mmCIF file of C-alpha atoms and ligand atoms in Angstrom:
data_model
loop_
_atom_site.group_PDB
_atom_site.id
_atom_site.type_symbol
_atom_site.label_atom_id
_atom_site.label_comp_id
_atom_site.label_asym_id
_atom_site.label_seq_id
_atom_site.Cartn_x
_atom_site.Cartn_y
_atom_site.Cartn_z
ATOM 1 C CA MET A 1 74.065 -58.046 -29.948
ATOM 2 C CA SER A 2 77.870 -58.103 -31.485
ATOM 3 C CA ILE A 3 78.321 -59.387 -34.668
ATOM 4 C CA ILE A 4 81.629 -61.131 -36.283
ATOM 5 C CA LEU A 5 82.122 -60.979 -40.305
ATOM 6 C CA ILE A 6 84.653 -63.562 -41.329
ATOM 7 C CA LYS A 7 86.484 -64.206 -44.830
ATOM 8 C CA TYR A 8 87.820 -67.306 -45.402
ATOM 9 C CA GLY A 9 90.915 -68.200 -46.156
ATOM 10 C CA GLU A 10 92.789 -70.247 -49.218
ATOM 11 C CA LEU A 11 89.507 -72.045 -49.512
ATOM 12 C CA THR A 12 88.404 -69.707 -51.793
ATOM 13 C CA THR A 13 90.198 -71.237 -54.683
ATOM 14 C CA LYS A 14 88.621 -74.888 -53.819
ATOM 15 C CA GLY A 15 86.320 -75.211 -56.411
ATOM 16 C CA ASP A 16 83.523 -77.981 -56.320
ATOM 17 C CA ASN A 17 85.360 -78.711 -52.580
ATOM 18 C CA ARG A 18 84.379 -75.045 -51.439
ATOM 19 C CA ARG A 19 81.009 -76.435 -49.671
ATOM 20 C CA MET A 20 82.685 -79.324 -47.965
ATOM 21 C CA PHE A 21 85.549 -76.357 -46.900
ATOM 22 C CA ILE A 22 83.101 -74.126 -45.483
ATOM 23 C CA ASN A 23 80.834 -76.766 -43.570
ATOM 24 C CA THR A 24 84.031 -77.861 -41.780
ATOM 25 C CA LEU A 25 84.777 -74.447 -40.790
ATOM 26 C CA TYR A 26 81.553 -74.213 -39.454
ATOM 27 C CA LYS A 27 81.664 -76.917 -37.389
ATOM 28 C CA ASN A 28 84.974 -76.078 -36.254
ATOM 29 C CA ILE A 29 83.830 -72.620 -35.110
ATOM 30 C CA MET A 30 81.227 -74.010 -33.780
ATOM 31 C CA GLU A 31 81.859 -76.416 -31.265
ATOM 32 C CA LYS A 32 83.927 -73.878 -29.981
ATOM 33 C CA ILE A 33 81.491 -71.102 -29.362
ATOM 34 C CA ARG A 34 78.270 -73.444 -28.917
ATOM 35 C CA ARG A 35 78.828 -72.625 -25.334
ATOM 36 C CA TYR A 36 78.294 -68.816 -25.877
ATOM 37 C CA ASN A 37 74.865 -69.236 -27.689
ATOM 38 C CA ALA A 38 76.291 -67.809 -30.756
ATOM 39 C CA VAL A 39 74.480 -67.964 -34.087
ATOM 40 C CA ILE A 40 76.639 -68.271 -37.468
ATOM 41 C CA THR A 41 75.085 -68.130 -40.497
ATOM 42 C CA LYS A 42 77.124 -68.889 -43.864
ATOM 43 C CA GLU A 43 77.253 -67.354 -47.398
ATOM 44 C CA HIS A 44 79.285 -68.050 -50.139
ATOM 45 C CA SER A 45 81.929 -66.067 -49.384
ATOM 46 C CA ARG A 46 81.678 -64.988 -45.794
ATOM 47 C CA MET A 47 80.353 -66.078 -42.394
ATOM 48 C CA TYR A 48 78.602 -63.670 -39.823
ATOM 49 C CA ILE A 49 78.183 -64.821 -36.511
ATOM 50 C CA GLU A 50 75.818 -62.903 -34.156
ATOM 51 C CA PHE A 51 76.372 -63.339 -29.993
ATOM 52 C CA ASP A 52 76.072 -61.388 -27.131
ATOM 53 C CA LYS A 53 78.368 -58.977 -26.446
ATOM 54 C CA GLU A 54 79.943 -60.089 -23.069
ATOM 55 C CA TYR A 55 82.032 -63.120 -24.687
ATOM 56 C CA GLU A 56 83.481 -60.865 -27.425
ATOM 57 C CA ASN A 57 87.055 -61.564 -26.048
ATOM 58 C CA GLU A 58 86.425 -65.204 -26.241
ATOM 59 C CA ILE A 59 84.739 -65.327 -28.989
ATOM 60 C CA ILE A 60 87.842 -63.371 -30.675
ATOM 61 C CA ASN A 61 90.373 -65.960 -29.019
ATOM 62 C CA VAL A 62 88.460 -68.262 -30.918
ATOM 63 C CA LEU A 63 88.696 -66.909 -34.672
ATOM 64 C CA LYS A 64 92.580 -66.139 -33.796
ATOM 65 C CA ASN A 65 93.280 -69.833 -33.568
ATOM 66 C CA THR A 66 90.785 -71.088 -36.125
ATOM 67 C CA PHE A 67 92.660 -72.466 -38.976
ATOM 68 C CA GLY A 68 90.627 -71.349 -42.495
ATOM 69 C CA ILE A 69 90.106 -68.030 -41.632
ATOM 70 C CA HIS A 70 91.947 -65.226 -43.769
ATOM 71 C CA ALA A 71 90.311 -61.993 -41.725
ATOM 72 C CA PHE A 72 87.702 -61.031 -39.229
ATOM 73 C CA ASN A 73 86.182 -57.825 -38.541
ATOM 74 C CA ILE A 74 83.509 -56.849 -35.453
ATOM 75 C CA VAL A 75 80.498 -55.303 -37.815
ATOM 76 C CA TYR A 76 77.670 -52.722 -36.803
ATOM 77 C CA LYS A 77 74.956 -53.399 -38.454
ATOM 78 C CA THR A 78 72.992 -50.289 -39.587
ATOM 79 C CA GLU A 79 69.775 -49.610 -41.925
ATOM 80 C CA THR A 80 70.419 -48.659 -45.713
ATOM 81 C CA ASN A 81 70.198 -44.952 -46.184
ATOM 82 C CA SER A 82 72.677 -42.439 -46.111
ATOM 83 C CA ASP A 83 72.061 -40.635 -42.395
ATOM 84 C CA SER A 84 71.630 -43.934 -40.605
ATOM 85 C CA ILE A 85 75.316 -44.889 -41.973
ATOM 86 C CA CYS A 86 76.770 -42.063 -41.345
ATOM 87 C CA ASN A 87 75.693 -41.795 -37.964
ATOM 88 C CA LYS A 88 76.687 -45.162 -37.359
ATOM 89 C CA VAL A 89 80.191 -44.686 -38.788
ATOM 90 C CA LEU A 90 80.296 -41.643 -36.116
ATOM 91 C CA GLU A 91 79.293 -43.237 -33.277
ATOM 92 C CA LYS A 92 81.451 -45.901 -33.556
ATOM 93 C CA LEU A 93 84.678 -44.042 -34.962
ATOM 94 C CA LYS A 94 84.184 -41.712 -31.650
ATOM 95 C CA GLU A 95 85.076 -45.137 -29.654
ATOM 96 C CA GLU A 96 88.548 -45.541 -31.685
ATOM 97 C CA ASN A 97 91.767 -43.753 -31.391
ATOM 98 C CA PHE A 98 93.345 -42.797 -34.858
ATOM 99 C CA LYS A 99 94.285 -39.756 -36.304
ATOM 100 C CA THR A 100 94.083 -40.741 -40.204
ATOM 101 C CA PHE A 101 91.037 -42.151 -41.730
ATOM 102 C CA LYS A 102 90.174 -43.530 -45.050
ATOM 103 C CA VAL A 103 86.279 -44.331 -46.011
ATOM 104 C CA VAL A 104 86.310 -47.867 -48.568
ATOM 105 C CA SER A 105 82.421 -48.234 -49.412
ATOM 106 C CA LYS A 106 81.094 -51.025 -51.496
ATOM 107 C CA ARG A 107 77.609 -51.558 -52.219
ATOM 108 C CA ARG A 108 76.970 -55.183 -52.686
ATOM 109 C CA ASP A 109 73.322 -54.039 -53.753
ATOM 110 C CA LYS A 110 72.958 -51.382 -56.784
ATOM 111 C CA SER A 111 69.847 -50.376 -55.396
ATOM 112 C CA PHE A 112 71.643 -48.398 -53.307
ATOM 113 C CA ASN A 113 71.656 -45.472 -56.037
ATOM 114 C CA THR A 114 74.770 -43.152 -55.099
ATOM 115 C CA PRO A 115 78.120 -44.166 -56.261
ATOM 116 C CA SER A 116 80.677 -45.393 -53.437
ATOM 117 C CA MET A 117 82.884 -43.327 -54.698
ATOM 118 C CA GLU A 118 81.040 -40.471 -54.129
ATOM 119 C CA PHE A 119 79.395 -41.962 -50.685
ATOM 120 C CA ASN A 120 82.983 -42.406 -49.305
ATOM 121 C CA LYS A 121 83.157 -38.386 -49.730
ATOM 122 C CA VAL A 122 79.661 -38.217 -48.122
ATOM 123 C CA VAL A 123 80.760 -40.287 -45.532
ATOM 124 C CA ALA A 124 84.381 -38.778 -44.952
ATOM 125 C CA SER A 125 83.204 -35.192 -44.938
ATOM 126 C CA HIS A 126 80.486 -36.234 -42.154
ATOM 127 C CA ILE A 127 83.122 -37.150 -39.757
ATOM 128 C CA LEU A 128 85.786 -34.593 -40.729
ATOM 129 C CA LYS A 129 82.720 -32.405 -39.813
ATOM 130 C CA ASN A 130 81.910 -33.667 -36.192
ATOM 131 C CA ILE A 131 85.641 -34.820 -34.799
ATOM 132 C CA SER A 132 88.359 -32.586 -34.692
ATOM 133 C CA ASP A 133 92.347 -33.289 -35.334
ATOM 134 C CA ILE A 134 92.175 -36.135 -37.624
ATOM 135 C CA LYS A 135 92.576 -36.232 -41.723
ATOM 136 C CA VAL A 136 92.297 -38.104 -44.797
ATOM 137 C CA ASP A 137 95.006 -40.386 -45.724
ATOM 138 C CA VAL A 138 94.327 -42.759 -48.935
ATOM 139 C CA HIS A 139 97.697 -44.413 -48.854
ATOM 140 C CA ASN A 140 98.487 -45.506 -44.994
ATOM 141 C CA PRO A 141 95.243 -44.263 -42.630
ATOM 142 C CA ASP A 142 95.732 -45.391 -39.564
ATOM 143 C CA ILE A 143 92.075 -46.741 -39.909
ATOM 144 C CA TYR A 144 90.004 -47.857 -42.449
ATOM 145 C CA VAL A 145 86.232 -46.965 -42.339
ATOM 146 C CA ASN A 146 84.695 -50.113 -44.467
ATOM 147 C CA ILE A 147 81.044 -49.706 -45.354
ATOM 148 C CA GLU A 148 78.779 -52.562 -46.891
ATOM 149 C CA ILE A 149 75.926 -51.675 -47.930
ATOM 150 C CA ASN A 150 73.328 -54.426 -48.716
ATOM 151 C CA LYS A 151 70.021 -54.147 -49.661
ATOM 152 C CA THR A 152 68.386 -53.689 -46.324
ATOM 153 C CA ASP A 153 71.228 -53.575 -44.323
ATOM 154 C CA THR A 154 74.455 -52.419 -44.175
ATOM 155 C CA TYR A 155 77.604 -53.286 -42.705
ATOM 156 C CA ILE A 156 80.327 -50.655 -41.353
ATOM 157 C CA TYR A 157 83.769 -52.084 -40.229
ATOM 158 C CA PHE A 158 87.134 -50.847 -38.806
ATOM 159 C CA ASN A 159 90.743 -52.373 -39.309
ATOM 160 C CA GLU A 160 90.511 -56.312 -39.673
ATOM 161 C CA LEU A 161 91.910 -58.559 -37.235
ATOM 162 C CA LYS A 162 94.150 -61.212 -38.959
ATOM 163 C CA GLY A 163 93.095 -64.771 -39.339
ATOM 164 C CA LEU A 164 95.484 -67.842 -39.340
ATOM 165 C CA GLY A 165 94.787 -68.548 -42.853
ATOM 166 C CA GLY A 166 95.247 -72.326 -44.252
ATOM 167 C CA TYR A 167 92.361 -74.989 -44.451
ATOM 168 C CA PRO A 168 89.992 -75.987 -41.826
ATOM 169 C CA VAL A 169 91.112 -79.116 -39.670
ATOM 170 C CA GLY A 170 89.519 -81.720 -40.882
ATOM 171 C CA ALA A 171 88.898 -80.880 -44.292
ATOM 172 C CA LEU A 172 91.647 -82.908 -45.746
ATOM 173 C CA GLY A 173 91.586 -86.174 -43.545
ATOM 174 C CA LYS A 174 93.629 -87.120 -40.570
ATOM 175 C CA GLY A 175 97.751 -87.881 -39.900
ATOM 176 C CA LEU A 176 98.955 -89.530 -37.118
ATOM 177 C CA LEU A 177 101.413 -86.795 -34.990
ATOM 178 C CA MET A 178 104.669 -88.800 -33.693
ATOM 179 C CA LEU A 179 104.690 -86.319 -30.922
ATOM 180 C CA SER A 180 107.886 -86.076 -28.358
ATOM 181 C CA GLY A 181 108.452 -84.102 -25.691
ATOM 182 C CA GLY A 182 111.035 -82.074 -28.535
ATOM 183 C CA ILE A 183 110.779 -78.666 -29.928
ATOM 184 C CA ASP A 184 110.112 -79.852 -33.399
ATOM 185 C CA SER A 185 107.348 -81.996 -33.167
ATOM 186 C CA PRO A 186 104.654 -79.195 -31.490
ATOM 187 C CA VAL A 187 105.919 -77.218 -34.817
ATOM 188 C CA ALA A 188 105.296 -80.299 -36.991
ATOM 189 C CA GLY A 189 101.994 -80.556 -35.279
ATOM 190 C CA PHE A 190 100.562 -77.361 -35.639
ATOM 191 C CA LEU A 191 101.994 -76.712 -39.359
ATOM 192 C CA SER A 192 99.979 -79.881 -40.524
ATOM 193 C CA LEU A 193 96.813 -78.753 -38.764
ATOM 194 C CA LYS A 194 97.225 -75.642 -41.023
ATOM 195 C CA ARG A 195 96.564 -77.781 -44.021
ATOM 196 C CA GLY A 196 93.346 -79.186 -43.010
ATOM 197 C CA MET A 197 94.760 -82.419 -41.218
ATOM 198 C CA LYS A 198 93.236 -83.534 -38.450
ATOM 199 C CA ILE A 199 95.413 -84.986 -36.516
ATOM 200 C CA ASP A 200 95.655 -87.753 -33.269
ATOM 201 C CA ALA A 201 99.303 -88.075 -31.686
ATOM 202 C CA ILE A 202 101.479 -90.890 -30.828
ATOM 203 C CA TYR A 203 104.312 -90.720 -28.262
ATOM 204 C CA PHE A 204 106.398 -93.590 -27.672
ATOM 205 C CA GLU A 205 107.999 -93.753 -23.657
ATOM 206 C CA ALA A 206 110.573 -96.406 -21.983
ATOM 207 C CA LEU A 207 109.223 -95.988 -18.237
ATOM 208 C CA PRO A 208 111.439 -96.094 -15.624
ATOM 209 C CA HIS A 209 113.831 -94.547 -17.800
ATOM 210 C CA THR A 210 111.592 -91.855 -19.255
ATOM 211 C CA SER A 211 109.892 -90.522 -16.354
ATOM 212 C CA LEU A 212 106.029 -89.232 -15.715
ATOM 213 C CA ASN A 213 107.586 -85.889 -16.089
ATOM 214 C CA ALA A 214 108.502 -86.477 -19.848
ATOM 215 C CA ARG A 215 104.387 -87.523 -20.094
ATOM 216 C CA GLU A 216 102.948 -85.175 -18.959
ATOM 217 C CA LYS A 217 105.003 -82.648 -21.007
ATOM 218 C CA VAL A 218 103.509 -84.371 -23.913
ATOM 219 C CA ILE A 219 100.083 -84.317 -22.728
ATOM 220 C CA ASN A 220 100.884 -80.417 -21.688
ATOM 221 C CA LEU A 221 102.179 -80.018 -25.515
ATOM 222 C CA ALA A 222 99.340 -82.022 -26.905
ATOM 223 C CA LYS A 223 97.096 -79.283 -24.717
ATOM 224 C CA GLU A 224 98.600 -76.533 -26.652
ATOM 225 C CA LEU A 225 97.800 -78.170 -29.914
ATOM 226 C CA LEU A 226 94.010 -78.805 -29.121
ATOM 227 C CA LYS A 227 93.671 -74.726 -29.703
ATOM 228 C CA TYR A 228 93.601 -75.534 -33.009
ATOM 229 C CA SER A 229 92.061 -78.249 -33.563
ATOM 230 C CA SER A 230 88.912 -80.390 -31.894
ATOM 231 C CA GLU A 231 89.501 -83.150 -29.043
ATOM 232 C CA PHE A 232 92.015 -86.248 -30.299
ATOM 233 C CA ASN A 233 93.533 -89.068 -29.146
ATOM 234 C CA LEU A 234 97.489 -89.488 -28.122
ATOM 235 C CA TYR A 235 98.511 -92.889 -27.860
ATOM 236 C CA ILE A 236 101.071 -93.814 -25.266
ATOM 237 C CA VAL A 237 102.918 -96.236 -26.310
ATOM 238 C CA PRO A 238 105.189 -98.073 -23.820
ATOM 239 C CA ILE A 239 108.616 -99.505 -25.716
ATOM 240 C CA THR A 240 110.534 -100.115 -22.711
ATOM 241 C CA LYS A 241 111.193 -103.754 -23.482
ATOM 242 C CA LEU A 242 111.791 -103.318 -26.977
ATOM 243 C CA GLN A 243 114.110 -100.803 -25.736
ATOM 244 C CA GLU A 244 116.466 -103.140 -23.550
ATOM 245 C CA GLU A 245 116.601 -105.936 -26.273
ATOM 246 C CA ILE A 246 117.595 -102.985 -28.728
ATOM 247 C CA TYR A 247 120.249 -101.848 -26.097
ATOM 248 C CA LYS A 248 121.503 -105.455 -25.164
ATOM 249 C CA ASN A 249 121.622 -107.071 -28.854
ATOM 250 C CA ILE A 250 122.631 -104.486 -31.280
ATOM 251 C CA ASP A 251 125.691 -102.166 -31.889
ATOM 252 C CA SER A 252 125.703 -99.373 -30.572
ATOM 253 C CA THR A 253 125.888 -97.201 -33.517
ATOM 254 C CA TYR A 254 122.739 -98.488 -35.230
ATOM 255 C CA MET A 255 120.894 -98.490 -32.238
ATOM 256 C CA ILE A 256 119.084 -95.291 -32.841
ATOM 257 C CA THR A 257 118.368 -96.130 -36.486
ATOM 258 C CA ILE A 258 117.158 -99.751 -35.269
ATOM 259 C CA LEU A 259 114.520 -97.378 -32.834
ATOM 260 C CA ARG A 260 113.248 -95.671 -35.313
ATOM 261 C CA ARG A 261 113.012 -97.793 -37.624
ATOM 262 C CA MET A 262 110.430 -99.380 -34.832
ATOM 263 C CA MET A 263 109.028 -96.184 -34.151
ATOM 264 C CA TYR A 264 107.782 -95.743 -37.553
ATOM 265 C CA ARG A 265 106.459 -99.450 -37.987
ATOM 266 C CA ILE A 266 104.416 -99.363 -34.364
ATOM 267 C CA SER A 267 103.320 -95.754 -35.993
ATOM 268 C CA GLU A 268 102.169 -97.003 -39.050
ATOM 269 C CA LYS A 269 100.210 -99.841 -37.329
ATOM 270 C CA VAL A 270 98.488 -97.244 -34.792
ATOM 271 C CA ALA A 271 97.728 -94.901 -37.820
ATOM 272 C CA LYS A 272 95.910 -97.835 -40.152
ATOM 273 C CA LYS A 273 93.800 -98.802 -36.760
ATOM 274 C CA TYR A 274 92.600 -95.473 -36.328
ATOM 275 C CA LYS A 275 91.967 -94.562 -39.781
ATOM 276 C CA ALA A 276 95.229 -91.548 -39.873
ATOM 277 C CA LEU A 277 96.625 -91.783 -43.664
ATOM 278 C CA VAL A 278 99.797 -90.574 -42.922
ATOM 279 C CA LEU A 279 102.637 -89.854 -40.679
ATOM 280 C CA VAL A 280 103.614 -86.579 -39.630
ATOM 281 C CA ASN A 281 106.867 -85.644 -37.503
ATOM 282 C CA GLY A 282 109.317 -83.644 -36.493
ATOM 283 C CA GLU A 283 112.263 -84.607 -38.809
ATOM 284 C CA SER A 284 114.360 -81.873 -39.561
ATOM 285 C CA ILE A 285 117.348 -82.697 -42.906
ATOM 286 C CA GLY A 286 120.735 -82.856 -41.368
ATOM 287 C CA GLN A 287 119.427 -81.579 -37.331
ATOM 288 C CA VAL A 288 120.959 -85.308 -36.159
ATOM 289 C CA ALA A 289 122.516 -88.411 -36.944
ATOM 290 C CA SER A 290 118.957 -90.220 -37.802
ATOM 291 C CA GLN A 291 118.120 -87.325 -40.218
ATOM 292 C CA THR A 292 120.740 -87.376 -42.623
ATOM 293 C CA LEU A 293 119.239 -88.408 -46.003
ATOM 294 C CA THR A 294 120.940 -91.912 -45.922
ATOM 295 C CA SER A 295 118.910 -92.204 -42.753
ATOM 296 C CA MET A 296 115.749 -90.999 -43.943
ATOM 297 C CA ASN A 297 115.922 -93.717 -46.333
ATOM 298 C CA ALA A 298 116.602 -96.576 -44.283
ATOM 299 C CA ILE A 299 114.036 -95.432 -41.654
ATOM 300 C CA ASN A 300 111.074 -94.551 -43.775
ATOM 301 C CA GLU A 301 111.527 -98.231 -45.631
ATOM 302 C CA THR A 302 110.431 -99.958 -42.828
ATOM 303 C CA ILE A 303 106.626 -98.610 -44.113
ATOM 304 C CA ASP A 304 104.302 -98.174 -46.445
ATOM 305 C CA MET A 305 102.860 -94.947 -45.746
ATOM 306 C CA PRO A 306 103.739 -91.370 -46.778
ATOM 307 C CA VAL A 307 105.201 -89.387 -43.911
ATOM 308 C CA ILE A 308 105.122 -85.243 -43.719
ATOM 309 C CA ARG A 309 107.462 -83.666 -42.468
ATOM 310 C CA PRO A 310 106.525 -80.195 -42.387
ATOM 311 C CA VAL A 311 109.659 -78.587 -40.821
ATOM 312 C CA ALA A 312 112.162 -80.773 -42.748
ATOM 313 C CA CYS A 313 113.477 -77.543 -44.363
ATOM 314 C CA PHE A 314 113.406 -75.142 -41.690
ATOM 315 C CA ASP A 315 116.700 -74.093 -39.906
ATOM 316 C CA LYS A 316 116.090 -74.558 -36.003
ATOM 317 C CA LEU A 317 115.706 -70.929 -35.257
ATOM 318 C CA GLU A 318 112.592 -71.138 -37.687
ATOM 319 C CA ILE A 319 111.335 -73.697 -35.957
ATOM 320 C CA ILE A 320 112.126 -72.253 -32.253
ATOM 321 C CA SER A 321 110.343 -68.831 -33.347
ATOM 322 C CA ILE A 322 107.238 -71.237 -34.218
ATOM 323 C CA ALA A 323 107.598 -72.824 -31.261
ATOM 324 C CA LYS A 324 107.309 -69.533 -29.491
ATOM 325 C CA ASN A 325 104.312 -67.875 -31.484
ATOM 326 C CA ILE A 326 102.542 -71.184 -30.625
ATOM 327 C CA ASN A 327 103.460 -71.229 -26.580
ATOM 328 C CA THR A 328 105.281 -74.622 -26.734
ATOM 329 C CA TYR A 329 108.803 -73.563 -26.751
ATOM 330 C CA ASP A 330 108.473 -73.033 -22.775
ATOM 331 C CA ILE A 331 107.020 -76.746 -22.965
ATOM 332 C CA SER A 332 109.253 -78.364 -24.819
ATOM 333 C CA ILE A 333 112.682 -76.914 -23.105
ATOM 334 C CA LEU A 334 111.628 -78.412 -19.810
ATOM 335 C CA PRO A 335 114.452 -80.630 -18.859
ATOM 336 C CA TYR A 336 112.976 -84.243 -18.749
ATOM 337 C CA GLU A 337 114.636 -87.075 -21.045
ATOM 338 C CA ASP A 338 112.776 -88.843 -23.410
ATOM 339 C CA CYS A 339 113.556 -92.283 -24.823
ATOM 340 C CA CYS A 340 116.305 -91.708 -27.479
ATOM 341 C CA THR A 341 118.083 -89.638 -25.055
ATOM 342 C CA ILE A 342 118.630 -92.197 -22.547
ATOM 343 C CA PHE A 343 120.425 -94.878 -24.568
ATOM 344 C CA VAL A 344 122.230 -92.006 -26.729
ATOM 345 C CA PRO A 345 125.595 -93.497 -28.339
ATOM 346 C CA LYS A 346 128.209 -91.739 -28.395
ATOM 347 C CA HIS A 347 128.526 -92.298 -32.547
ATOM 348 C CA PRO A 348 125.657 -93.171 -33.884
ATOM 349 C CA VAL A 349 125.847 -94.068 -37.693
ATOM 350 C CA ILE A 350 125.194 -91.441 -40.062
ATOM 351 C CA ASN A 351 125.120 -93.403 -43.184
ATOM 352 C CA PRO A 352 123.050 -96.640 -42.142
ATOM 353 C CA LYS A 353 122.994 -99.598 -44.600
ATOM 354 C CA ILE A 354 119.667 -101.129 -44.773
ATOM 355 C CA ASP A 355 121.380 -104.853 -44.932
ATOM 356 C CA LYS A 356 122.704 -104.261 -41.686
ATOM 357 C CA CYS A 357 119.764 -102.677 -40.147
ATOM 358 C CA ARG A 358 117.993 -105.912 -41.240
ATOM 359 C CA GLU A 359 120.457 -108.348 -40.166
ATOM 360 C CA TYR A 360 120.758 -106.558 -36.543
ATOM 361 C CA GLU A 361 116.939 -106.806 -36.158
ATOM 362 C CA SER A 362 117.191 -110.601 -36.846
ATOM 363 C CA LYS A 363 118.470 -110.617 -34.006
ATOM 364 C CA ILE A 364 115.657 -109.547 -31.626
ATOM 365 C CA ASP A 365 111.989 -111.148 -32.474
ATOM 366 C CA TYR A 366 110.974 -107.536 -32.812
ATOM 367 C CA GLU A 367 107.313 -108.863 -34.249
ATOM 368 C CA SER A 368 106.431 -109.834 -30.990
ATOM 369 C CA LEU A 369 107.877 -107.302 -29.185
ATOM 370 C CA ILE A 370 105.802 -104.644 -31.519
ATOM 371 C CA ASN A 371 102.452 -106.010 -31.261
ATOM 372 C CA ASP A 372 103.390 -106.188 -27.162
ATOM 373 C CA ALA A 373 104.010 -102.551 -27.513
ATOM 374 C CA ILE A 374 100.560 -102.095 -29.174
ATOM 375 C CA SER A 375 98.494 -104.128 -26.909
ATOM 376 C CA ASN A 376 99.747 -101.985 -24.224
ATOM 377 C CA ILE A 377 98.824 -98.645 -25.667
ATOM 378 C CA LYS A 378 97.037 -95.938 -23.343
ATOM 379 C CA VAL A 379 94.492 -93.910 -25.066
ATOM 380 C CA VAL A 380 94.352 -90.484 -23.730
ATOM 381 C CA LYS A 381 91.415 -88.548 -24.721
ATOM 382 C CA ILE A 382 92.994 -84.250 -25.319
ATOM 383 C CA THR A 383 90.279 -82.404 -24.201
ATOM 384 C CA GLU A 384 89.584 -79.034 -23.065
ATOM 385 C CA GLU A 385 87.654 -80.513 -19.287
ATOM 386 C CA ASN A 386 90.192 -83.680 -19.180
ATOM 387 C CA GLU A 387 92.491 -83.254 -15.851
ATOM 388 C CA PHE A 388 95.071 -86.152 -16.663
ATOM 389 C CA SER A 389 95.591 -86.315 -13.284
ATOM 390 C CA GLY A 390 95.265 -90.089 -12.959
ATOM 391 C CA LEU A 391 97.820 -90.649 -15.976
ATOM 392 C CA LEU A 392 100.782 -89.093 -13.950
HETATM 393 P P1 ATP B 1 113.945 -81.812 -30.599
HETATM 394 O O1 ATP B 1 113.411 -80.674 -31.220
HETATM 395 O O2 ATP B 1 114.934 -81.752 -29.366
HETATM 396 O O3 ATP B 1 115.024 -82.291 -32.199
HETATM 397 P P2 ATP B 1 112.576 -83.908 -31.432
HETATM 398 O O4 ATP B 1 111.625 -84.504 -30.613
HETATM 399 O O5 ATP B 1 112.430 -83.069 -32.447
HETATM 400 O O6 ATP B 1 113.099 -82.826 -30.512
HETATM 401 P P3 ATP B 1 114.741 -85.966 -32.467
HETATM 402 O O7 ATP B 1 115.453 -86.897 -32.306
HETATM 403 O O8 ATP B 1 115.004 -85.078 -33.714
HETATM 404 O O9 ATP B 1 113.982 -85.276 -31.372
HETATM 405 O O10 ATP B 1 113.119 -86.375 -33.237
HETATM 406 C C1 ATP B 1 112.632 -86.810 -34.707
HETATM 407 C C2 ATP B 1 111.314 -86.808 -34.535
HETATM 408 O O11 ATP B 1 110.901 -88.007 -33.977
HETATM 409 C C3 ATP B 1 110.632 -86.040 -33.650
HETATM 410 O O12 ATP B 1 110.223 -84.154 -33.992
HETATM 411 C C4 ATP B 1 109.558 -87.118 -33.155
HETATM 412 O O13 ATP B 1 107.963 -86.125 -34.851
HETATM 413 C C5 ATP B 1 109.864 -87.938 -33.633
HETATM 414 N N1 ATP B 1 110.051 -88.856 -32.083
HETATM 415 C C6 ATP B 1 111.040 -88.966 -31.726
HETATM 416 N N2 ATP B 1 111.149 -89.314 -30.124
HETATM 417 C C7 ATP B 1 109.972 -89.699 -30.004
HETATM 418 C C8 ATP B 1 109.181 -89.862 -29.016
HETATM 419 N N3 ATP B 1 109.351 -90.915 -28.108
HETATM 420 N N4 ATP B 1 107.738 -90.139 -29.454
HETATM 421 C C9 ATP B 1 107.044 -90.118 -30.284
HETATM 422 N N5 ATP B 1 108.061 -89.438 -31.743
HETATM 423 C C10 ATP B 1 109.324 -89.390 -31.231
HETATM 424 MG MG1 MG B 2 114.461 -82.441 -34.082
#
């Protein structure tokens, strides 16, 4: 049997909500590792997972992608007495590659009567006696030998593996992510999951002006986000008619603004239907004409729901760097047009007037076009098993 010790992230500061946060983290981890017959024990300040050693890599990969974990370690268990601790430390340390080390022991149970500082020295000299060409470095060691002494069992672990931090996904309710095939929105999705939101995603398409390749790209981006989340829904909204009406009837400078007002309206309705509390999108201040502060006002005023914009204040290069880290970048740059790029006007308005938006919108029967789009939504479950082949 192998054991992993998990240290919580920021949730430790959450007072009364703490139990709920821990339970959510437990549920999220369990869902991903149940198939490995792992057993999880939760405590106030940590969790232990016991599992068969053959699944170690799989379980480590899950934990690396789970929000709400500050750090985790593979731990070795031994009896609480000086000899067995020293022997276990030596046995495991021999499997490691290092030149310098530091012993850090903690007595979680004070009935072990050697004080920690003194015990550090006992263990260190045992190591030095038995492994050659190494030395102690208390400031910057290659390896930390952590020893956690409990009443009956002692846990030994070396350098910790970093978790993603953040809050457990789902601990703070659900948002609806406006997911396009671009670089920004998957990053916005990742960052909102990090804050403990569960997300569903919504994608607007205008077949045949947009292609099924573009849809496939969005599904693949959604699948990348699944690594950090449990299964979720992707709502594919057909907006061909709406977009064609805008194209035919509305001054080209206002087309994008109006299209985005429609996307917001539809997203809000879908969010309410599926119990999402906020919208999330990849808008970044100043990036394009529809993302000036005036544009944001003109677009946002159509709805009555908070919009979270996790990358609003990031530079494009900062967004790209996150996209590369989470493996969405290479998918995002595939060259399939989305529904905004095919009708792009030469001179989109930078400072749209709300009155003008309303005036233009009165030329089309947008309420019924919106209802029509919503009643033709395809709901795709993003799960690990799904093949999506019928959709592409
Ligand atoms: P890029 O990364 O190239 O900027 P983008 O997807 O961010 O692409 P923008 O035109 O900047 O494209 O759109 C701003 C935001 O609006 C997107 O991040 C996304 O949240 C939302 N959005 C745009 N187009 C769509 C779409 N077809 N379906 C769903 N959401 C969309
Ligand atoms: Mg963008």
